[in-house]
Coordinates of N, CA and C in Angstrom, one line a residue:
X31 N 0.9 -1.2 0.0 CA 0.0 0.0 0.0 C 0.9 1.2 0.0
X32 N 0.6 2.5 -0.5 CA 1.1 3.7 -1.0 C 0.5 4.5 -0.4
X33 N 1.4 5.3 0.5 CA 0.9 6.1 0.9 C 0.8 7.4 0.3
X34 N -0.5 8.4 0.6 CA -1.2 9.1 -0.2 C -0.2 10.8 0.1
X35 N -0.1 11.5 -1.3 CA 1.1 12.5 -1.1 C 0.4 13.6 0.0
X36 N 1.2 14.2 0.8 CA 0.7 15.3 1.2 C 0.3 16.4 0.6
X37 N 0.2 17.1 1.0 CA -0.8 18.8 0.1 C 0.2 19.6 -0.4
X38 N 1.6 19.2 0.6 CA 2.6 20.1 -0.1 C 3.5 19.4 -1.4
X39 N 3.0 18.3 -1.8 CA 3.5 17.5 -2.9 C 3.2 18.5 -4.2
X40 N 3.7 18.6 -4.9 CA 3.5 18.5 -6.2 C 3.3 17.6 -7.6
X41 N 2.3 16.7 -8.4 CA 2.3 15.9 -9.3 C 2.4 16.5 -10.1
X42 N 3.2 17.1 -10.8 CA 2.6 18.0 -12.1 C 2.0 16.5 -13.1
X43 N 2.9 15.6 -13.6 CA 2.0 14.8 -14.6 C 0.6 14.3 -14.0
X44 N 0.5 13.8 -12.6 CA -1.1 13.8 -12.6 C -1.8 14.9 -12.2
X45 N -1.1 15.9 -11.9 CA -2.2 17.4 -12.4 C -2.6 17.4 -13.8
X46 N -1.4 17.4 -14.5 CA -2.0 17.4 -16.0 C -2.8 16.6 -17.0
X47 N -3.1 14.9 -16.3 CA -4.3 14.0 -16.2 C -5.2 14.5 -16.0
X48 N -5.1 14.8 -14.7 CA -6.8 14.9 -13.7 C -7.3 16.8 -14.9
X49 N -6.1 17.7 -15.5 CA -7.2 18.6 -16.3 C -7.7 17.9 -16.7
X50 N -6.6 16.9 -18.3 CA -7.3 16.6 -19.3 C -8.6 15.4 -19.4
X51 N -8.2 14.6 -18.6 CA -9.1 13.4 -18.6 C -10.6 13.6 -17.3
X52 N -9.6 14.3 -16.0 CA -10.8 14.6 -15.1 C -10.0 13.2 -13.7
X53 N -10.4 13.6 -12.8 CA -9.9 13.2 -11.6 C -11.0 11.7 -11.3
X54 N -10.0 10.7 -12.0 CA -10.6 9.2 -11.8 C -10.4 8.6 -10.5
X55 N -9.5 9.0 -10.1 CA -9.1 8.4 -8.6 C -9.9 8.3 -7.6
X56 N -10.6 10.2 -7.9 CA -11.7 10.6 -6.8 C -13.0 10.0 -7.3
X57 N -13.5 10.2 -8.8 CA -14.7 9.1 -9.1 C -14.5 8.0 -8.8
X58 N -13.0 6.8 -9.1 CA -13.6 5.6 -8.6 C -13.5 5.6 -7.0
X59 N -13.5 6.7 -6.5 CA -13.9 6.2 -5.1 C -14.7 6.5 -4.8
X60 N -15.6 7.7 -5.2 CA -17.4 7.5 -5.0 C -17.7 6.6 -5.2
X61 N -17.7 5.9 -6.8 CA -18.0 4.4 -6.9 C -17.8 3.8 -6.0
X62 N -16.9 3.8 -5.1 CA -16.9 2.5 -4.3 C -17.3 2.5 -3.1
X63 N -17.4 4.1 -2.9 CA -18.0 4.2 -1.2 C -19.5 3.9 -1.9
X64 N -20.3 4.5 -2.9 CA -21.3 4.0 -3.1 C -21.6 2.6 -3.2
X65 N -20.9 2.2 -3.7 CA -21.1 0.5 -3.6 C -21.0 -0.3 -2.2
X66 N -20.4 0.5 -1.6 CA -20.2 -0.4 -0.4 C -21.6 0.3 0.5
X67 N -21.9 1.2 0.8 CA -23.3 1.5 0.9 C -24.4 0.7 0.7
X68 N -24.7 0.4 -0.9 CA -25.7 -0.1 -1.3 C -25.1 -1.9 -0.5
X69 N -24.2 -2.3 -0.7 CA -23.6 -3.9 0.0 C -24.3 -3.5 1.3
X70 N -23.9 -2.6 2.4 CA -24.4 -2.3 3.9 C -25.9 -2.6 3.4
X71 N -26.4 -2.0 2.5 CA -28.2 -1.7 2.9 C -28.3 -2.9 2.4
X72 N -28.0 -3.6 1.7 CA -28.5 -5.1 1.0 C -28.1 -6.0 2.4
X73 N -27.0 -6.3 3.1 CA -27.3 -7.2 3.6 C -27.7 -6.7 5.2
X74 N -28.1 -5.6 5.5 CA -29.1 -5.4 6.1 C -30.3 -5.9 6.0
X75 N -30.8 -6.1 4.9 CA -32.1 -6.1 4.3 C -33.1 -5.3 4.2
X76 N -31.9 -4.1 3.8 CA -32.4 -2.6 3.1 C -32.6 -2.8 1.9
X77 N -33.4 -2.9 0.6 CA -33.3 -2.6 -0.7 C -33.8 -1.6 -1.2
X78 N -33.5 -0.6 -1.6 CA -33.8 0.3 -2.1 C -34.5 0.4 -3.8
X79 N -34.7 -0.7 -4.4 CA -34.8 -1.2 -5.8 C -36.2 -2.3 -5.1
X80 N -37.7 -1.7 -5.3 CA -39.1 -3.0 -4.9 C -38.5 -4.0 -6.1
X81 N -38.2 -5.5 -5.3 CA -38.8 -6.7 -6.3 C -39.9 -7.1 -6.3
X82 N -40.2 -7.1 -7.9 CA -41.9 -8.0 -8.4 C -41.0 -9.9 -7.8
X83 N -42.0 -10.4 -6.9 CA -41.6 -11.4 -6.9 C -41.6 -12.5 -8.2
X84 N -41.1 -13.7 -7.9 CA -40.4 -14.2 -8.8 C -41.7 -15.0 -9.6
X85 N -41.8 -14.9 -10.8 CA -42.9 -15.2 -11.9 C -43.6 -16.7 -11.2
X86 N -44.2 -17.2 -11.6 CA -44.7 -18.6 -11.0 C -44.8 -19.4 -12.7
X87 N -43.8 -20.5 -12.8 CA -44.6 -21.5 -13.6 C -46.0 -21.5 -13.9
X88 N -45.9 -21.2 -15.4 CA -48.0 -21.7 -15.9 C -48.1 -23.8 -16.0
X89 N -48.6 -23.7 -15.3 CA -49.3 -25.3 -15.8 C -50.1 -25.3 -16.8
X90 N -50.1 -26.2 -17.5 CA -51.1 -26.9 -18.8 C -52.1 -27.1 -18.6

């Protein structure tokens, strides 16, 4: 694990990413605090998404 630069660091090459492309680092970690949120509320047995329960076999 890597530890994360201080404030007084300077990246200029990943300054010059995060203009051009946009700061992925920090989106994929909303992604993933959001994800792990929605994992908390699911196995809570919080769902936030109603299921139609599951169809029933037609008989003949």
């Amino acid at each position: 694990m890597t530890s994360s630069p201080s404030a007084g660091d300077h990246l200029p090459v990943y300054d010059g990413l995060v203009r051009e492309r946009g700061d992925i680092v920090a989106e994929a970690r909303e992604v993933a605090e959001h994800a792990q949120h929605q994992a908390r509320q699911a196995l809570a047995g919080h769902s936030g998404v109603r299921r139609e329960p599951p169809a029933r076999p037609r008989t003949h």
